Every structure is written in structure tokens, then in C-alpha cells.
Amino acid sequence: GQQLNQSPQSMFIQEGEDVSMNCTSSSIFNTWLWYKQDPGEGPVLLIALYKAGELTSNGRLTAQFGITRKDSFLNISASIPSDVGIYFCAGQNYGGSQGNLIFGKGTKLSVKP
Amino acid sequence: GAVVSQHPSWVICKSGTSVKIECRSLDFQATTMFWYRQFPKQSLMLMATSNEGSKATYEQGVEKDKFLINHASLTLSTLTVTSAHPEDSSFYICSARDFKTSGGTDTQYFGPGTRLTVL
């Protein structure tokens, strides 16, 4: 079945630094989604990507849908303490009868003030 | 963005009792909702796909008689954990699928989760 490799598993950075994380897949997706999850809460959608090559920003966050449709990255610029949390990538095939998400294992981000 | 609510946010129950968790899409209709389980420090594990007006589809290894799913309307799905035992203690999260054929988008929005503790 489809699997996602998300890296890095964890990051410890200084406030103000930029962050980059990525996901790769063994097969193609036509939708990539990035979520952030805080402890004890559900994942919150950050960015959705629907076209290969698409580059989308949401404030300090930028994500790209790889041209091969097998990868995506998420960048966070000028990190702040509230960026702390676990970031998940998810791949999905648009439409279809179910629309199941395939999740990466997450990147845990820690930000030192 | 779209809002999905879950109720209750936490529940503590005795072993052998049943617990019902509700998932609602508040500002859009969702023909499909998903139920996940998450263990500490792990990613989300899909348990079942809930389709409005039809039977749920369960992932391999998930007991359908143990985890009853009902999707009676386009905005509500319920998960009932029957005869709960301590090993059922976990964080249960639902999501609702917002599928727009006109806009060409297919996005899932998650509820805030329900922490179940079975004593």
C-alpha cells in the first residue's frame, strides 16, 4: 500500500530560525495536505495543495506540491514559540469513493525562545 | 476554514459500559466522515469510513461490532464504543470530508478529538 516518509522526525530550533520539513511517497497523489496538531487537540489544516508544482503560502508557511506528485515540503519562516507542535503531511487522491488520507508519521517541532 | 465539532471532549467510564462520541460538521455537509484513533506520540490510525445513509467501511483489524458507527445525516456521525475495556482508552478523532466538484477540491477537516479513559 501507499506509504509516506516524513522527515525530520523532530527538530529543535531557536526562535526566528526558518524550518523545513518534507514528505515523500512511493506512489503518486493528486492532493497533498499539511496539518498541525497541538497536544490533546485534533489536527488543524494549514495548507492544501491540489496541483503538481503548486506553491502556496499561508502567512509564514509555504508548501509545495512536487512536480512528480510523489513529494511535498513545508517551510516555516521566522519561527515563533507558538509554532511548537507536531506537523503531519497527508496525501490523498482527489475524488474517488472514499478520499482516504495517508499520513506521514509527523515532525515534532520545538522552538527555543 | 470549515469547522468540525466533537462531543464530548473527554469521557471517563467504567469497564463494560458503552460510550457514544458525536462528530458534527458545522458549516458544510459531509457525505463522508472518518474516525481515527491516536496513541501517544504516534500518527493517526484510520479506524473506519462513515458514509451518510450507508454502512461504514472498517479498516482491517477494527471490530465493527465493537465500534459502531452511524452516519444518519449529512452533518452528523456517531461512534459508539461498546462494552469498553481499558485497552480501548485512547484519543479518538473524527474528520469530515468537504468535497467540492465545482472547485476541484477535496479536503478533510478534523474535530478536536475525544479523550476516552476506561477504568
GROMACS .gro file of C-alpha atoms in nm:
model
  232
    1GLY     CA    1   0.000   0.000   0.000
    2GLN     CA    2   0.092   0.365  -0.018
    3GLN     CA    3   0.329   0.493   0.246
    4LEU     CA    4   0.463   0.835   0.331
    5ASN     CA    5   0.809   0.911   0.463
    6GLN     CA    6   0.814   1.233   0.659
    7SER     CA    7   1.135   1.393   0.778
    8PRO     CA    8   1.278   1.502   1.002
    9GLN     CA    9   1.109   1.322   1.292
   10SER     CA   10   1.186   1.609   1.526
   11MET     CA   11   1.351   1.949   1.521
   12PHE     CA   12   1.484   2.175   1.794
   13ILE     CA   13   1.535   2.528   1.672
   14GLN     CA   14   1.588   2.879   1.800
   15GLU     CA   15   1.311   3.135   1.772
   16GLY     CA   16   1.348   3.329   1.449
   17GLU     CA   17   1.501   3.045   1.251
   18ASP     CA   18   1.343   2.901   0.938
   19VAL     CA   19   1.217   2.542   0.933
   20SER     CA   20   1.182   2.296   0.650
   21MET     CA   21   1.021   1.952   0.652
   22ASN     CA   22   0.922   1.719   0.372
   23CYS     CA   23   0.728   1.412   0.276
   24THR     CA   24   0.795   1.159   0.005
   25SER     CA   25   0.575   0.884  -0.125
   26SER     CA   26   0.627   0.557  -0.306
   27SER     CA   27   0.335   0.639  -0.533
   28ILE     CA   28   0.161   0.948  -0.663
   29PHE     CA   29  -0.108   1.158  -0.501
   30ASN     CA   30  -0.316   1.431  -0.655
   31THR     CA   31  -0.366   1.618  -0.327
   32TRP     CA   32  -0.120   1.699  -0.051
   33LEU     CA   33  -0.232   1.841   0.282
   34TRP     CA   34  -0.031   1.976   0.574
   35TYR     CA   35  -0.176   1.974   0.926
   36LYS     CA   36  -0.054   2.093   1.266
   37GLN     CA   37  -0.157   1.917   1.585
   38ASP     CA   38  -0.121   2.063   1.932
   39PRO     CA   39  -0.120   1.828   2.235
   40GLY     CA   40  -0.467   1.698   2.318
   41GLU     CA   41  -0.628   1.851   2.012
   42GLY     CA   42  -0.724   1.746   1.663
   43PRO     CA   43  -0.511   1.832   1.358
   44VAL     CA   44  -0.571   2.174   1.206
   45LEU     CA   45  -0.538   2.218   0.831
   46LEU     CA   46  -0.254   2.455   0.737
   47ILE     CA   47  -0.223   2.428   0.361
   48ALA     CA   48  -0.390   2.221   0.089
   49LEU     CA   49  -0.222   2.161  -0.246
   50TYR     CA   50  -0.414   2.035  -0.547
   51LYS     CA   51  -0.184   2.071  -0.849
   52ALA     CA   52   0.161   1.932  -0.923
   53GLY     CA   53   0.417   2.213  -0.897
   54GLU     CA   54   0.181   2.432  -0.695
   55LEU     CA   55   0.345   2.662  -0.441
   56THR     CA   56   0.109   2.802  -0.178
   57SER     CA   57   0.166   3.033   0.118
   58ASN     CA   58  -0.032   3.087   0.435
   59GLY     CA   59   0.133   3.365   0.634
   60ARG     CA   60   0.480   3.245   0.733
   61LEU     CA   61   0.409   2.899   0.595
   62THR     CA   62   0.488   2.792   0.241
   63ALA     CA   63   0.425   2.450   0.093
   64GLN     CA   64   0.490   2.299  -0.246
   65PHE     CA   65   0.341   2.006  -0.431
   66GLY     CA   66   0.629   1.825  -0.603
   67ILE     CA   67   0.624   1.805  -0.979
   68THR     CA   68   0.646   1.425  -0.970
   69ARG     CA   69   0.338   1.418  -0.741
   70LYS     CA   70   0.534   1.198  -0.502
   71ASP     CA   71   0.659   1.463  -0.262
   72SER     CA   72   0.579   1.785  -0.082
   73PHE     CA   73   0.761   2.021   0.151
   74LEU     CA   74   0.654   2.269   0.416
   75ASN     CA   75   0.863   2.571   0.515
   76ILE     CA   76   0.805   2.792   0.816
   77SER     CA   77   0.988   3.122   0.816
   78ALA     CA   78   1.094   3.320   1.123
   79SER     CA   79   0.964   3.064   1.371
   80ILE     CA   80   0.792   3.175   1.691
   81PRO     CA   81   0.718   2.981   2.013
   82SER     CA   82   0.356   2.911   1.913
   83ASP     CA   83   0.481   2.715   1.611
   84VAL     CA   84   0.558   2.433   1.856
   85GLY     CA   85   0.360   2.120   1.778
   86ILE     CA   86   0.351   1.818   1.552
   87TYR     CA   87   0.322   1.871   1.179
   88PHE     CA   88   0.170   1.599   0.963
   89CYS     CA   89   0.171   1.568   0.589
   90ALA     CA   90  -0.108   1.373   0.425
   91GLY     CA   91  -0.160   1.251   0.074
   92GLN     CA   92  -0.493   1.193  -0.089
   93ASN     CA   93  -0.631   1.102  -0.426
   94TYR     CA   94  -0.895   1.352  -0.528
   95GLY     CA   95  -1.248   1.234  -0.568
   96GLY     CA   96  -1.292   0.862  -0.562
   97SER     CA   97  -1.540   0.688  -0.345
   98GLN     CA   98  -1.365   0.737  -0.016
   99GLY     CA   99  -1.098   1.005  -0.019
  100ASN     CA  100  -0.886   0.839   0.248
  101LEU     CA  101  -0.585   1.031   0.375
  102ILE     CA  102  -0.247   0.864   0.404
  103PHE     CA  103  -0.050   1.030   0.684
  104GLY     CA  104   0.318   1.077   0.745
  105LYS     CA  105   0.446   0.996   1.094
  106GLY     CA  106   0.481   1.360   1.187
  107THR     CA  107   0.754   1.613   1.258
  108LYS     CA  108   0.773   1.735   1.614
  109LEU     CA  109   0.886   2.097   1.627
  110SER     CA  110   1.032   2.255   1.938
  111VAL     CA  111   1.118   2.627   1.942
  112LYS     CA  112   1.350   2.777   2.199
  113PRO     CA  113   1.264   3.139   2.283
  114GLY     CA  114  -1.196   2.728   0.728
  115ALA     CA  115  -1.463   2.468   0.783
  116VAL     CA  116  -1.546   2.370   1.141
  117VAL     CA  117  -1.593   2.022   1.280
  118SER     CA  118  -1.702   1.968   1.639
  119GLN     CA  119  -1.676   1.662   1.857
  120HIS     CA  120  -1.860   1.579   2.175
  121PRO     CA  121  -1.768   1.501   2.442
  122SER     CA  122  -1.411   1.631   2.453
  123TRP     CA  123  -1.328   1.379   2.724
  124VAL     CA  124  -1.506   1.093   2.897
  125ILE     CA  125  -1.422   0.854   3.178
  126CYS     CA  126  -1.627   0.538   3.206
  127LYS     CA  127  -1.630   0.205   3.383
  128SER     CA  128  -1.527  -0.112   3.210
  129GLY     CA  129  -1.821  -0.281   3.037
  130THR     CA  130  -2.016   0.035   2.964
  131SER     CA  131  -2.077   0.188   2.621
  132VAL     CA  132  -1.971   0.535   2.517
  133LYS     CA  133  -2.105   0.742   2.228
  134ILE     CA  134  -1.897   1.011   2.058
  135GLU     CA  135  -2.055   1.262   1.820
  136CYS     CA  136  -1.889   1.432   1.524
  137ARG     CA  137  -2.059   1.726   1.352
  138SER     CA  138  -1.968   1.936   1.050
  139LEU     CA  139  -2.096   2.279   1.146
  140ASP     CA  140  -2.083   2.480   0.826
  141PHE     CA  141  -2.074   2.227   0.545
  142GLN     CA  142  -2.233   1.897   0.453
  143ALA     CA  143  -2.019   1.587   0.465
  144THR     CA  144  -2.131   1.271   0.293
  145THR     CA  145  -1.818   1.108   0.424
  146MET     CA  146  -1.667   1.127   0.771
  147PHE     CA  147  -1.372   0.936   0.909
  148TRP     CA  148  -1.290   0.803   1.254
  149TYR     CA  149  -0.932   0.783   1.372
  150ARG     CA  150  -0.759   0.660   1.682
  151GLN     CA  151  -0.433   0.808   1.802
  152PHE     CA  152  -0.193   0.660   2.055
  153PRO     CA  153   0.058   0.882   2.237
  154LYS     CA  154   0.339   1.010   2.016
  155GLN     CA  155   0.200   0.836   1.710
  156SER     CA  156   0.027   0.936   1.393
  157LEU     CA  157  -0.344   0.897   1.333
  158MET     CA  158  -0.472   0.548   1.261
  159LEU     CA  159  -0.781   0.526   1.042
  160MET     CA  160  -1.046   0.306   1.202
  161ALA     CA  161  -1.338   0.342   0.966
  162THR     CA  162  -1.501   0.547   0.695
  163SER     CA  163  -1.853   0.662   0.764
  164ASN     CA  164  -2.084   0.724   0.469
  165GLU     CA  165  -2.416   0.902   0.506
  166GLY     CA  166  -2.704   0.665   0.455
  167SER     CA  167  -2.496   0.350   0.421
  168LYS     CA  168  -2.285   0.113   0.625
  169ALA     CA  169  -1.944   0.218   0.744
  170THR     CA  170  -1.630   0.068   0.597
  171TYR     CA  171  -1.391  -0.062   0.861
  172GLU     CA  172  -1.017  -0.094   0.833
  173GLN     CA  173  -0.857  -0.431   0.877
  174GLY     CA  174  -0.834  -0.531   1.241
  175VAL     CA  175  -1.107  -0.296   1.362
  176GLU     CA  176  -1.407  -0.480   1.508
  177LYS     CA  177  -1.728  -0.343   1.362
  178ASP     CA  178  -1.938  -0.485   1.647
  179LYS     CA  179  -1.710  -0.314   1.897
  180PHE     CA  180  -1.701   0.026   1.729
  181LEU     CA  181  -2.049   0.104   1.600
  182ILE     CA  182  -2.074   0.387   1.351
  183ASN     CA  183  -2.389   0.566   1.245
  184HIS     CA  184  -2.396   0.848   0.987
  185ALA     CA  185  -2.762   0.942   0.992
  186SER     CA  186  -2.736   1.289   0.840
  187LEU     CA  187  -2.502   1.496   0.624
  188THR     CA  188  -2.367   1.674   0.931
  189LEU     CA  189  -2.354   1.407   1.200
  190SER     CA  190  -2.168   1.082   1.252
  191THR     CA  191  -2.150   0.892   1.579
  192LEU     CA  192  -1.903   0.636   1.707
  193THR     CA  193  -2.017   0.409   1.989
  194VAL     CA  194  -1.755   0.210   2.175
  195THR     CA  195  -1.949  -0.087   2.308
  196SER     CA  196  -1.855  -0.276   2.624
  197ALA     CA  197  -1.548  -0.059   2.667
  198HIS     CA  198  -1.235  -0.202   2.828
  199PRO     CA  199  -0.918  -0.030   2.949
  200GLU     CA  200  -0.738  -0.116   2.624
  201ASP     CA  201  -0.995   0.100   2.441
  202SER     CA  202  -0.863   0.406   2.623
  203SER     CA  203  -0.729   0.638   2.358
  204PHE     CA  204  -0.772   0.968   2.176
  205TYR     CA  205  -1.046   0.938   1.914
  206ILE     CA  206  -1.058   1.196   1.635
  207CYS     CA  207  -1.312   1.238   1.358
  208SER     CA  208  -1.279   1.422   1.031
  209ALA     CA  209  -1.534   1.538   0.776
  210ARG     CA  210  -1.474   1.542   0.405
  211ASP     CA  211  -1.552   1.862   0.219
  212PHE     CA  212  -1.563   1.752  -0.144
  213LYS     CA  213  -1.638   2.027  -0.395
  214THR     CA  214  -1.664   1.902  -0.752
  215SER     CA  215  -1.711   2.256  -0.884
  216GLY     CA  216  -1.394   2.389  -0.724
  217GLY     CA  217  -1.195   2.073  -0.773
  218THR     CA  218  -1.103   2.045  -0.406
  219ASP     CA  219  -1.125   1.755  -0.165
  220THR     CA  220  -1.026   1.844   0.190
  221GLN     CA  221  -1.066   1.685   0.530
  222TYR     CA  222  -1.126   1.893   0.841
  223PHE     CA  223  -1.070   1.739   1.181
  224GLY     CA  224  -1.262   1.761   1.506
  225PRO     CA  225  -1.082   1.848   1.831
  226GLY     CA  226  -1.076   1.488   1.949
  227THR     CA  227  -1.226   1.292   2.239
  228ARG     CA  228  -1.008   1.152   2.515
  229LEU     CA  229  -1.160   0.822   2.635
  230THR     CA  230  -1.042   0.669   2.961
  231VAL     CA  231  -1.187   0.334   3.062
  232LEU     CA  232  -1.135   0.238   3.425
   0.00000   0.00000   0.00000
